[in-house]
CSV table of C-alpha atoms in Angstrom, one decimal:
chain,number,residue,atom,x,y,z
A,1219,UNK,CA,-59.3,-23.6,-87.8
A,1220,UNK,CA,-56.6,-21.1,-87.3
A,1221,UNK,CA,-56.4,-17.4,-87.9
A,1222,UNK,CA,-53.5,-16.2,-90.2
A,1223,UNK,CA,-51.5,-15.0,-87.2
A,1224,UNK,CA,-51.9,-18.4,-85.5
A,1225,UNK,CA,-50.7,-20.1,-88.7
A,1226,UNK,CA,-47.6,-17.9,-88.7
A,1227,UNK,CA,-47.0,-18.7,-85.0
A,1228,UNK,CA,-47.4,-22.4,-85.7
A,1229,UNK,CA,-45.0,-22.3,-88.6
A,1230,UNK,CA,-42.4,-20.6,-86.3
A,1231,UNK,CA,-43.0,-23.3,-83.7
A,1232,UNK,CA,-42.4,-26.0,-86.3
A,1233,UNK,CA,-39.2,-24.4,-87.4
A,1234,UNK,CA,-38.0,-24.2,-83.8
A,1235,UNK,CA,-39.0,-27.9,-83.2
A,1236,UNK,CA,-37.0,-28.9,-86.3
A,1237,UNK,CA,-34.0,-27.4,-84.4
A,1238,UNK,CA,-34.8,-29.5,-81.4
A,1239,UNK,CA,-36.6,-26.8,-79.3
A,1240,UNK,CA,-38.6,-28.7,-76.7
A,1241,UNK,CA,-40.2,-25.5,-75.4
A,1242,UNK,CA,-41.7,-24.9,-78.9
A,1243,UNK,CA,-42.8,-28.5,-78.8
A,1244,UNK,CA,-44.7,-28.0,-75.6
A,1245,UNK,CA,-46.3,-24.9,-77.0
A,1246,UNK,CA,-47.5,-26.7,-80.1
A,1247,UNK,CA,-48.8,-29.5,-77.9
A,1248,UNK,CA,-50.7,-27.0,-75.8
A,1249,UNK,CA,-52.3,-25.5,-78.9
A,1250,UNK,CA,-53.3,-28.6,-80.8
A,1251,UNK,CA,-53.3,-31.7,-78.6
A,1252,UNK,CA,-56.9,-31.4,-77.5
A,1253,UNK,CA,-58.3,-30.8,-81.0
A,1254,UNK,CA,-56.2,-33.8,-82.4
A,1255,UNK,CA,-57.2,-36.0,-79.4
A,1256,UNK,CA,-60.9,-35.3,-80.0
A,1257,UNK,CA,-60.5,-36.1,-83.8
A,1258,UNK,CA,-58.8,-39.4,-82.9
A,1259,UNK,CA,-61.4,-40.1,-80.2
A,1260,UNK,CA,-64.1,-39.6,-82.7
A,1261,UNK,CA,-62.5,-42.2,-85.0
A,1262,UNK,CA,-61.2,-44.7,-82.5
A,1263,UNK,CA,-64.0,-44.4,-79.8
A,1264,UNK,CA,-61.5,-45.5,-77.2
A,1265,UNK,CA,-59.6,-43.1,-74.9
A,1266,UNK,CA,-56.5,-45.2,-74.4
A,1267,UNK,CA,-56.1,-45.8,-78.1
A,1268,UNK,CA,-56.8,-42.1,-78.9
A,1269,UNK,CA,-54.1,-41.0,-76.4
A,1270,UNK,CA,-51.7,-43.5,-77.8
A,1271,UNK,CA,-52.3,-42.1,-81.3
A,1272,UNK,CA,-52.0,-38.5,-80.2
A,1273,UNK,CA,-48.6,-39.3,-78.8
A,1274,UNK,CA,-47.7,-41.0,-82.1
A,1275,UNK,CA,-48.7,-37.9,-84.0
A,1276,UNK,CA,-46.7,-35.6,-81.7
A,1277,UNK,CA,-43.7,-37.9,-81.8
A,1278,UNK,CA,-43.8,-37.8,-85.5
A,1279,UNK,CA,-44.0,-34.0,-85.4
A,1280,UNK,CA,-41.0,-33.9,-83.1
A,1281,UNK,CA,-39.0,-36.2,-85.4
A,1282,UNK,CA,-40.1,-34.7,-88.7
A,1283,UNK,CA,-40.9,-31.1,-88.2
A,1284,UNK,CA,-38.1,-30.3,-90.6
A,1285,UNK,CA,-40.1,-32.0,-93.4
A,1286,UNK,CA,-42.9,-29.4,-93.1
A,1287,UNK,CA,-42.6,-27.4,-96.3
A,1288,UNK,CA,-45.3,-24.9,-95.8
A,1289,UNK,CA,-47.4,-26.0,-98.8
A,1290,UNK,CA,-50.4,-26.4,-96.4
A,1291,UNK,CA,-51.2,-24.8,-93.1
A,1292,UNK,CA,-49.5,-26.4,-90.0
A,1293,UNK,CA,-53.0,-27.5,-88.8
A,1294,UNK,CA,-53.8,-29.3,-92.1
A,1295,UNK,CA,-50.3,-30.9,-92.0
A,1296,UNK,CA,-50.8,-32.2,-88.5
A,1297,UNK,CA,-54.4,-33.4,-89.1
A,1298,UNK,CA,-53.1,-35.3,-92.1
A,1299,UNK,CA,-50.6,-37.0,-89.8
A,1300,UNK,CA,-53.5,-37.8,-87.4
A,1301,UNK,CA,-55.6,-39.1,-90.2
A,1302,UNK,CA,-52.8,-41.5,-91.3
A,1303,UNK,CA,-52.3,-42.7,-87.7
A,1304,UNK,CA,-56.1,-43.3,-87.4
A,1305,UNK,CA,-56.1,-45.3,-90.7
A,1306,UNK,CA,-53.2,-47.4,-89.4
A,1307,UNK,CA,-55.0,-47.8,-86.0
A,1308,UNK,CA,-58.2,-48.9,-87.6
A,1309,UNK,CA,-56.4,-51.3,-89.8
A,1310,UNK,CA,-54.6,-52.9,-86.8
A,1311,UNK,CA,-58.0,-53.1,-85.0
A,1312,UNK,CA,-59.6,-54.8,-88.1
A,1313,UNK,CA,-56.8,-57.3,-88.2
A,1314,UNK,CA,-57.3,-58.2,-84.6
A,1315,UNK,CA,-61.1,-58.0,-84.2
A,1316,UNK,CA,-62.3,-58.2,-87.8
A,1317,UNK,CA,-64.1,-54.9,-87.4
A,1318,UNK,CA,-63.3,-51.2,-87.4
A,1319,UNK,CA,-65.5,-50.5,-84.4
A,1320,UNK,CA,-64.6,-50.6,-80.8
A,1321,UNK,CA,-66.4,-53.5,-79.0
A,1322,UNK,CA,-67.7,-51.1,-76.3
A,1323,UNK,CA,-67.4,-47.6,-77.7
A,1324,UNK,CA,-66.5,-45.0,-75.1
A,1325,UNK,CA,-68.8,-42.4,-76.4
A,1326,UNK,CA,-70.3,-40.0,-74.0
A,1327,UNK,CA,-74.0,-39.7,-73.8
A,1328,UNK,CA,-74.8,-43.2,-75.2
A,1329,UNK,CA,-76.9,-44.1,-72.2
A,1330,UNK,CA,-80.3,-42.7,-71.6
A,1331,UNK,CA,-80.3,-39.8,-69.2
A,1332,UNK,CA,-83.6,-39.6,-67.3
A,1333,UNK,CA,-83.1,-35.9,-66.6
A,1334,UNK,CA,-82.9,-35.0,-70.3
A,1335,UNK,CA,-86.5,-35.0,-71.0
A,1336,UNK,CA,-87.2,-32.1,-73.3
A,1337,UNK,CA,-87.7,-32.8,-76.9
A,1338,UNK,CA,-84.8,-30.6,-78.0
A,1339,UNK,CA,-82.4,-32.3,-75.6
A,1340,UNK,CA,-83.7,-35.7,-76.7
A,1341,UNK,CA,-83.1,-34.9,-80.4
A,1342,UNK,CA,-79.6,-33.7,-79.6
A,1343,UNK,CA,-78.9,-36.9,-77.6
A,1344,UNK,CA,-80.2,-39.1,-80.4
A,1345,UNK,CA,-78.2,-37.2,-83.0
A,1346,UNK,CA,-75.0,-37.6,-81.0
A,1347,UNK,CA,-75.7,-41.3,-80.7
A,1348,UNK,CA,-76.4,-41.6,-84.4
A,1349,UNK,CA,-73.1,-39.7,-85.3
A,1350,UNK,CA,-71.2,-42.2,-83.1
A,1351,UNK,CA,-72.9,-45.0,-85.1
A,1352,UNK,CA,-71.7,-43.8,-88.5
A,1353,UNK,CA,-68.8,-45.5,-90.3
A,1354,UNK,CA,-65.3,-44.2,-89.4
A,1355,UNK,CA,-65.1,-42.4,-92.8
A,1356,UNK,CA,-68.4,-40.6,-92.2
A,1357,UNK,CA,-67.6,-39.7,-88.6
A,1358,UNK,CA,-64.3,-38.4,-89.8
A,1359,UNK,CA,-65.6,-36.1,-92.4
A,1360,UNK,CA,-68.3,-34.7,-90.1
A,1361,UNK,CA,-65.6,-33.9,-87.5
A,1362,UNK,CA,-63.3,-32.3,-90.1
A,1363,UNK,CA,-66.0,-30.1,-91.5
A,1364,UNK,CA,-68.1,-29.2,-88.4
A,1365,UNK,CA,-65.6,-29.5,-85.4
A,1366,UNK,CA,-62.3,-28.8,-87.1
A,1367,UNK,CA,-64.0,-26.2,-89.3
A,1368,UNK,CA,-62.0,-27.1,-92.4
A,1369,UNK,CA,-62.8,-25.9,-95.9
A,1370,UNK,CA,-63.4,-28.3,-98.8
A,1371,UNK,CA,-59.8,-27.8,-99.9
A,1372,UNK,CA,-58.3,-28.5,-96.5
A,1373,UNK,CA,-60.4,-31.6,-96.0
A,1374,UNK,CA,-59.2,-32.8,-99.4
A,1375,UNK,CA,-55.6,-32.2,-98.4
A,1376,UNK,CA,-56.0,-34.1,-95.1
A,1377,UNK,CA,-57.7,-37.1,-96.7
A,1378,UNK,CA,-55.8,-36.9,-100.0
A,1379,UNK,CA,-58.9,-37.1,-102.1
A,1380,UNK,CA,-60.3,-34.8,-104.7
A,1381,UNK,CA,-62.5,-31.9,-103.6
A,1382,UNK,CA,-65.6,-33.3,-105.4
A,1383,UNK,CA,-65.1,-36.5,-103.4
A,1384,UNK,CA,-65.1,-34.5,-100.2
A,1385,UNK,CA,-68.4,-33.0,-101.1
A,1386,UNK,CA,-69.9,-36.4,-102.1
A,1387,UNK,CA,-68.6,-38.1,-99.0
A,1388,UNK,CA,-70.0,-35.3,-96.8
A,1389,UNK,CA,-73.4,-35.6,-98.6
A,1390,UNK,CA,-73.5,-39.4,-98.0
A,1391,UNK,CA,-72.4,-39.0,-94.4
A,1392,UNK,CA,-75.3,-36.6,-93.8
A,1393,UNK,CA,-77.7,-38.8,-95.7
A,1394,UNK,CA,-76.7,-41.8,-93.6
A,1395,UNK,CA,-77.1,-39.7,-90.5
A,1396,UNK,CA,-80.7,-38.8,-91.6
A,1397,UNK,CA,-81.5,-42.5,-92.1
A,1398,UNK,CA,-80.2,-43.4,-88.7
A,1399,UNK,CA,-82.1,-40.6,-87.1
A,1400,UNK,CA,-85.3,-41.8,-88.9
A,1401,UNK,CA,-84.7,-45.3,-87.5
A,1402,UNK,CA,-84.6,-43.7,-84.0
A,1403,UNK,CA,-87.8,-41.7,-84.6
A,1404,UNK,CA,-86.5,-38.4,-85.8
A,1405,UNK,CA,-87.6,-37.7,-89.3
A,1406,UNK,CA,-85.8,-34.7,-90.7
A,1407,UNK,CA,-87.6,-34.7,-94.0
A,1408,UNK,CA,-84.3,-34.8,-95.8
A,1409,UNK,CA,-83.0,-35.9,-98.3
B,32,UNK,CA,-85.2,-28.9,-115.4
B,33,UNK,CA,-82.0,-30.9,-115.0
B,34,UNK,CA,-79.9,-27.8,-114.7
B,35,UNK,CA,-82.2,-26.5,-111.9
B,36,UNK,CA,-81.9,-29.8,-110.1
B,37,UNK,CA,-78.2,-29.9,-110.5
B,38,UNK,CA,-77.9,-26.4,-109.1
B,39,UNK,CA,-80.0,-27.3,-106.1
B,40,UNK,CA,-77.8,-30.4,-105.4
B,41,UNK,CA,-74.7,-28.3,-105.7
B,42,UNK,CA,-76.0,-25.8,-103.2
B,43,UNK,CA,-77.1,-28.6,-100.8
B,44,UNK,CA,-73.6,-30.0,-101.0
B,45,UNK,CA,-72.2,-26.7,-100.0
B,46,UNK,CA,-74.5,-26.0,-97.0
B,47,UNK,CA,-72.2,-27.7,-94.4
B,48,UNK,CA,-69.4,-25.2,-95.3
B,49,UNK,CA,-71.9,-22.4,-95.6
B,50,UNK,CA,-72.9,-22.8,-91.9
B,51,UNK,CA,-69.3,-23.1,-90.7
B,52,UNK,CA,-68.3,-20.0,-92.8
B,53,UNK,CA,-65.7,-21.9,-94.7
B,54,UNK,CA,-66.8,-21.1,-98.3
B,55,UNK,CA,-64.8,-18.7,-100.3
B,56,UNK,CA,-66.4,-15.3,-101.0
B,57,UNK,CA,-67.7,-16.3,-104.4
B,58,UNK,CA,-69.3,-19.5,-103.3
B,59,UNK,CA,-70.7,-17.8,-100.2
B,60,UNK,CA,-72.4,-15.2,-102.4
B,61,UNK,CA,-73.8,-17.9,-104.7
B,62,UNK,CA,-75.3,-19.8,-101.8
B,63,UNK,CA,-76.7,-16.7,-100.2
B,64,UNK,CA,-78.3,-15.7,-103.5
B,65,UNK,CA,-79.8,-19.1,-104.1
B,66,UNK,CA,-81.2,-19.2,-100.5
B,67,UNK,CA,-82.8,-15.8,-101.0
B,68,UNK,CA,-84.4,-17.0,-104.2
B,69,UNK,CA,-85.5,-20.4,-102.8
B,70,UNK,CA,-86.8,-19.8,-99.2
B,71,UNK,CA,-88.0,-23.4,-99.2
B,72,UNK,CA,-84.3,-24.3,-98.6
B,73,UNK,CA,-84.2,-22.5,-95.2
B,74,UNK,CA,-84.9,-25.7,-93.2
B,75,UNK,CA,-81.9,-27.4,-94.8
B,76,UNK,CA,-79.7,-24.7,-93.4
B,77,UNK,CA,-81.2,-25.4,-90.0
B,78,UNK,CA,-80.4,-29.1,-90.4
B,79,UNK,CA,-76.8,-28.4,-91.2
B,80,UNK,CA,-76.5,-26.1,-88.1
B,81,UNK,CA,-78.0,-28.8,-85.9
B,82,UNK,CA,-75.5,-31.3,-87.2
B,83,UNK,CA,-72.7,-28.8,-86.6
B,84,UNK,CA,-73.9,-28.1,-83.0
B,85,UNK,CA,-74.1,-31.7,-82.1
B,86,UNK,CA,-70.8,-32.6,-83.7
B,87,UNK,CA,-69.1,-29.9,-81.7
B,88,UNK,CA,-71.0,-30.8,-78.5
B,89,UNK,CA,-70.0,-34.5,-78.8
B,90,UNK,CA,-66.4,-33.5,-79.5
B,91,UNK,CA,-66.2,-31.4,-76.4
B,92,UNK,CA,-67.6,-34.3,-74.3
B,93,UNK,CA,-64.4,-36.2,-75.3
B,94,UNK,CA,-62.3,-34.0,-73.0
B,95,UNK,CA,-58.5,-34.1,-73.6
B,96,UNK,CA,-55.5,-36.4,-73.2
B,97,UNK,CA,-54.4,-37.2,-69.6
B,98,UNK,CA,-51.3,-36.1,-67.8
B,99,UNK,CA,-50.1,-39.7,-67.8
B,100,UNK,CA,-50.3,-39.6,-71.6
B,101,UNK,CA,-48.2,-36.3,-71.7
B,102,UNK,CA,-45.7,-38.0,-69.4
B,103,UNK,CA,-45.3,-40.9,-71.8
B,104,UNK,CA,-44.9,-38.5,-74.7
B,105,UNK,CA,-42.2,-36.4,-73.0
B,106,UNK,CA,-40.3,-39.5,-72.0
B,107,UNK,CA,-40.3,-40.6,-75.6
B,108,UNK,CA,-39.2,-37.2,-76.7
B,109,UNK,CA,-36.4,-37.2,-74.2
B,110,UNK,CA,-35.3,-40.6,-75.5
B,111,UNK,CA,-35.5,-39.4,-79.1
B,112,UNK,CA,-33.5,-36.2,-78.2
B,113,UNK,CA,-30.7,-38.4,-76.9
B,114,UNK,CA,-30.3,-39.9,-80.3
B,115,UNK,CA,-29.4,-36.4,-81.6
B,116,UNK,CA,-31.8,-35.9,-84.4
B,117,UNK,CA,-30.0,-32.8,-85.6
B,118,UNK,CA,-27.0,-34.8,-86.6
B,119,UNK,CA,-29.2,-37.2,-88.5
B,120,UNK,CA,-31.1,-34.4,-90.2
B,121,UNK,CA,-27.9,-32.6,-91.2
B,122,UNK,CA,-26.5,-35.9,-92.7
B,123,UNK,CA,-29.8,-36.6,-94.5
B,124,UNK,CA,-29.7,-33.1,-96.1
B,125,UNK,CA,-26.1,-33.8,-97.2
B,126,UNK,CA,-27.2,-37.0,-98.8
B,127,UNK,CA,-30.0,-35.2,-100.6
B,128,UNK,CA,-27.6,-32.7,-102.0
B,129,UNK,CA,-25.3,-35.5,-103.2
B,130,UNK,CA,-28.4,-37.1,-104.8
B,131,UNK,CA,-29.3,-33.8,-106.5
B,132,UNK,CA,-25.7,-33.6,-107.8
B,133,UNK,CA,-25.9,-37.1,-109.3
B,134,UNK,CA,-29.2,-36.3,-110.9
B,135,UNK,CA,-27.6,-33.3,-112.6
B,136,UNK,CA,-24.8,-35.3,-114.3
B,137,UNK,CA,-24.8,-35.8,-118.0
B,138,UNK,CA,-24.3,-39.2,-119.7
B,139,UNK,CA,-20.5,-38.9,-120.1
B,140,UNK,CA,-20.3,-38.3,-116.4
B,141,UNK,CA,-22.3,-41.3,-115.4
B,142,UNK,CA,-19.2,-43.3,-114.9
B,143,UNK,CA,-18.6,-41.2,-111.8
B,144,UNK,CA,-21.8,-42.5,-110.3
B,145,UNK,CA,-20.0,-45.6,-109.0
B,146,UNK,CA,-17.7,-43.3,-107.0
B,147,UNK,CA,-20.7,-41.3,-105.7
B,148,UNK,CA,-22.5,-44.5,-104.7
B,149,UNK,CA,-19.4,-45.6,-102.8
B,150,UNK,CA,-19.4,-42.2,-101.1
B,151,UNK,CA,-23.0,-42.6,-100.1
B,152,UNK,CA,-22.4,-46.0,-98.6
B,153,UNK,CA,-19.4,-44.6,-96.7
B,154,UNK,CA,-21.5,-41.6,-95.3
B,155,UNK,CA,-24.4,-44.0,-94.4
B,156,UNK,CA,-22.0,-46.2,-92.5
B,157,UNK,CA,-20.7,-43.2,-90.6
B,158,UNK,CA,-24.3,-42.3,-89.6
B,159,UNK,CA,-25.0,-45.8,-88.4
B,160,UNK,CA,-21.8,-45.9,-86.4
B,161,UNK,CA,-22.6,-42.5,-84.9
B,162,UNK,CA,-26.1,-43.6,-83.9
B,163,UNK,CA,-25.0,-46.9,-82.6
B,164,UNK,CA,-22.4,-45.3,-80.4
B,165,UNK,CA,-25.2,-43.3,-78.6
B,166,UNK,CA,-24.8,-40.6,-76.1
B,167,UNK,CA,-21.5,-40.6,-74.1
B,168,UNK,CA,-22.1,-42.3,-70.8
B,169,UNK,CA,-25.7,-41.3,-70.8
B,170,UNK,CA,-24.9,-37.9,-69.3
B,171,UNK,CA,-25.8,-35.7,-72.3
B,172,UNK,CA,-29.2,-34.7,-73.6
B,173,UNK,CA,-30.6,-32.5,-76.3
B,174,UNK,CA,-31.6,-29.1,-75.0
B,175,UNK,CA,-34.2,-26.6,-76.2
B,176,UNK,CA,-31.6,-24.9,-78.4
B,177,UNK,CA,-30.7,-28.2,-80.0
B,178,UNK,CA,-27.2,-28.2,-78.6
B,179,UNK,CA,-26.0,-31.1,-76.6
B,180,UNK,CA,-25.0,-30.1,-73.1
B,181,UNK,CA,-24.1,-31.8,-69.9
B,182,UNK,CA,-26.1,-32.0,-66.8
B,183,UNK,CA,-24.0,-29.3,-65.2
B,184,UNK,CA,-24.8,-26.7,-67.9
B,185,UNK,CA,-25.7,-23.1,-67.0
B,186,UNK,CA,-29.4,-22.7,-66.1
B,187,UNK,CA,-31.6,-23.0,-63.1
B,188,UNK,CA,-33.2,-26.4,-62.6
B,189,UNK,CA,-36.0,-27.9,-60.4
B,190,UNK,CA,-37.3,-31.3,-59.7
B,191,UNK,CA,-41.1,-31.2,-60.3
B,192,UNK,CA,-43.8,-33.8,-60.0
B,193,UNK,CA,-47.2,-33.1,-61.5
B,194,UNK,CA,-50.5,-34.3,-60.0
B,195,UNK,CA,-51.8,-37.3,-61.8
B,196,UNK,CA,-55.2,-35.7,-62.3
B,197,UNK,CA,-53.7,-32.6,-64.0
B,198,UNK,CA,-54.4,-32.7,-67.7
B,199,UNK,CA,-51.7,-32.9,-70.3
B,200,UNK,CA,-52.7,-29.4,-71.6
B,201,UNK,CA,-52.6,-27.9,-68.1
B,202,UNK,CA,-49.0,-29.1,-67.6
B,203,UNK,CA,-47.9,-28.1,-71.1
B,204,UNK,CA,-49.5,-24.7,-70.7
B,205,UNK,CA,-47.8,-24.1,-67.3
B,206,UNK,CA,-44.4,-25.0,-68.7
B,207,UNK,CA,-45.0,-22.8,-71.7
B,208,UNK,CA,-46.3,-19.8,-69.7
B,209,UNK,CA,-43.3,-20.0,-67.3
B,210,UNK,CA,-40.8,-20.5,-70.1
B,211,UNK,CA,-39.8,-23.8,-68.5
B,212,UNK,CA,-38.7,-26.9,-70.3
B,213,UNK,CA,-38.6,-30.6,-69.3
B,214,UNK,CA,-35.0,-31.8,-69.8
B,215,UNK,CA,-35.0,-35.2,-68.1
B,216,UNK,CA,-37.3,-37.7,-66.6
B,217,UNK,CA,-39.5,-39.0,-65.3
B,218,UNK,CA,-37.5,-40.3,-62.4
B,219,UNK,CA,-38.9,-42.5,-59.7
B,220,UNK,CA,-42.1,-41.1,-58.4
B,221,UNK,CA,-42.9,-39.3,-61.6
B,222,UNK,CA,-40.4,-36.5,-61.0
B,223,UNK,CA,-39.1,-34.5,-63.9
B,224,UNK,CA,-36.0,-32.4,-64.1
B,225,UNK,CA,-37.2,-29.0,-65.5
B,226,UNK,CA,-35.1,-26.0,-66.5
B,227,UNK,CA,-36.9,-23.1,-65.0
B,228,UNK,CA,-34.5,-20.4,-66.3
B,229,UNK,CA,-31.9,-20.3,-69.0
B,230,UNK,CA,-29.3,-18.8,-66.7
B,231,UNK,CA,-28.1,-19.7,-63.2
B,232,UNK,CA,-30.3,-17.4,-61.0
B,233,UNK,CA,-29.4,-16.1,-57.6
B,234,UNK,CA,-30.9,-18.3,-54.8
B,235,UNK,CA,-33.6,-15.8,-53.9
B,236,UNK,CA,-34.7,-15.3,-57.5
B,237,UNK,CA,-34.7,-19.0,-58.1
B,238,UNK,CA,-36.9,-19.7,-55.1
B,239,UNK,CA,-39.3,-17.0,-56.3
B,240,UNK,CA,-39.4,-18.7,-59.7
B,241,UNK,CA,-40.0,-22.0,-58.0
B,242,UNK,CA,-42.8,-20.5,-55.8
B,243,UNK,CA,-44.5,-19.5,-59.0
B,244,UNK,CA,-44.7,-23.1,-59.9
B,245,UNK,CA,-45.8,-24.2,-56.5
B,246,UNK,CA,-48.7,-21.7,-56.6
B,247,UNK,CA,-50.3,-23.9,-59.3
B,248,UNK,CA,-51.1,-26.4,-56.6
B,249,UNK,CA,-53.8,-28.0,-58.7
B,250,UNK,CA,-51.1,-29.0,-61.3
B,251,UNK,CA,-47.8,-29.2,-59.3
B,252,UNK,CA,-47.6,-31.8,-56.5
B,253,UNK,CA,-43.9,-31.4,-55.6
B,254,UNK,CA,-41.2,-28.8,-56.6
B,255,UNK,CA,-37.7,-28.3,-55.4
B,256,UNK,CA,-34.6,-26.6,-56.7
B,257,UNK,CA,-31.8,-28.9,-57.9
B,258,UNK,CA,-28.3,-28.2,-59.1
């Protein structure tokens, strides 16, 4: 997540974008596109779809930067847009395929790598595979907390759910992760 | 007994934010104190750290959006800019002010609402007509300052094509670092018209500015000054 000075800079960029400043738009894209892409990739598990949604997010920012009211940080505001795009994307996928999940998930490290033989590397590989196998809701909250480094309050704002629900959802995501790990031979002894 | 269990569950629930340093000071102290008093909880902190490490590691493996994706976005933005969003925004704000004014009317004044509604319809019709008319002759576009200008405006411009294997962030970073802005494109061959200076530079200075672009040969495939 951002430092206070980055937040101030992003607010200034959004103000400039609201006036039609394409240079500010490029700067904002530079600062946030990778992080948003990775969040969407986590949820959609397909590069083409994630890229398409990133563009939808930034196009919405271009069109509606003037609606940013400063009640939350720019990052939280943008991640909420990304969350909404992902929800719509998953709904469209469900309507077409009957499932939330990509038929052939493009998740790195799903295949066995014969060079990764140490126990620690194996455990990491299995954990990444199990994270990818979680439901979209559970993958999303792990990403928001661990990769996006959002506080309970920020996650609540992005997902528009109460803070207690954030904690509960995170608990169940971790519990499910433990269960999947156990099925793959890694018993964490928790919960 | 229940209270002790509840407290343990509350602390467990906070551990993900404890390891990312995202608890407020009071909660952080509370978790620290509990962990100090309950050393058997230490393995749970390690579990949360492992989850964090692998979530970050898998996110990094996703890479970033491609340059082709950035091209598509900037094309969409250029198209959107031609629709002059600032005009729409200004009119929308005007409509909101009218709506506020109507909201402030007392009961005796409500009769005036019919007039206000008619006014709203008239303004909306004006917006629709403005948007439907589009840019004049396709020669104007929205610039960085938000003002509509013609293709012959002041400034120094270049035609630039980016390598297809350059990432979107590399291109955006180069544009940002050099203070350049895409103003049109892409044309045939993936060539963009880019404003490389806000003012019309002398030839020598313009070529030096262009050379700075060309020096990023891993990102820029072609660059040439253009009027």
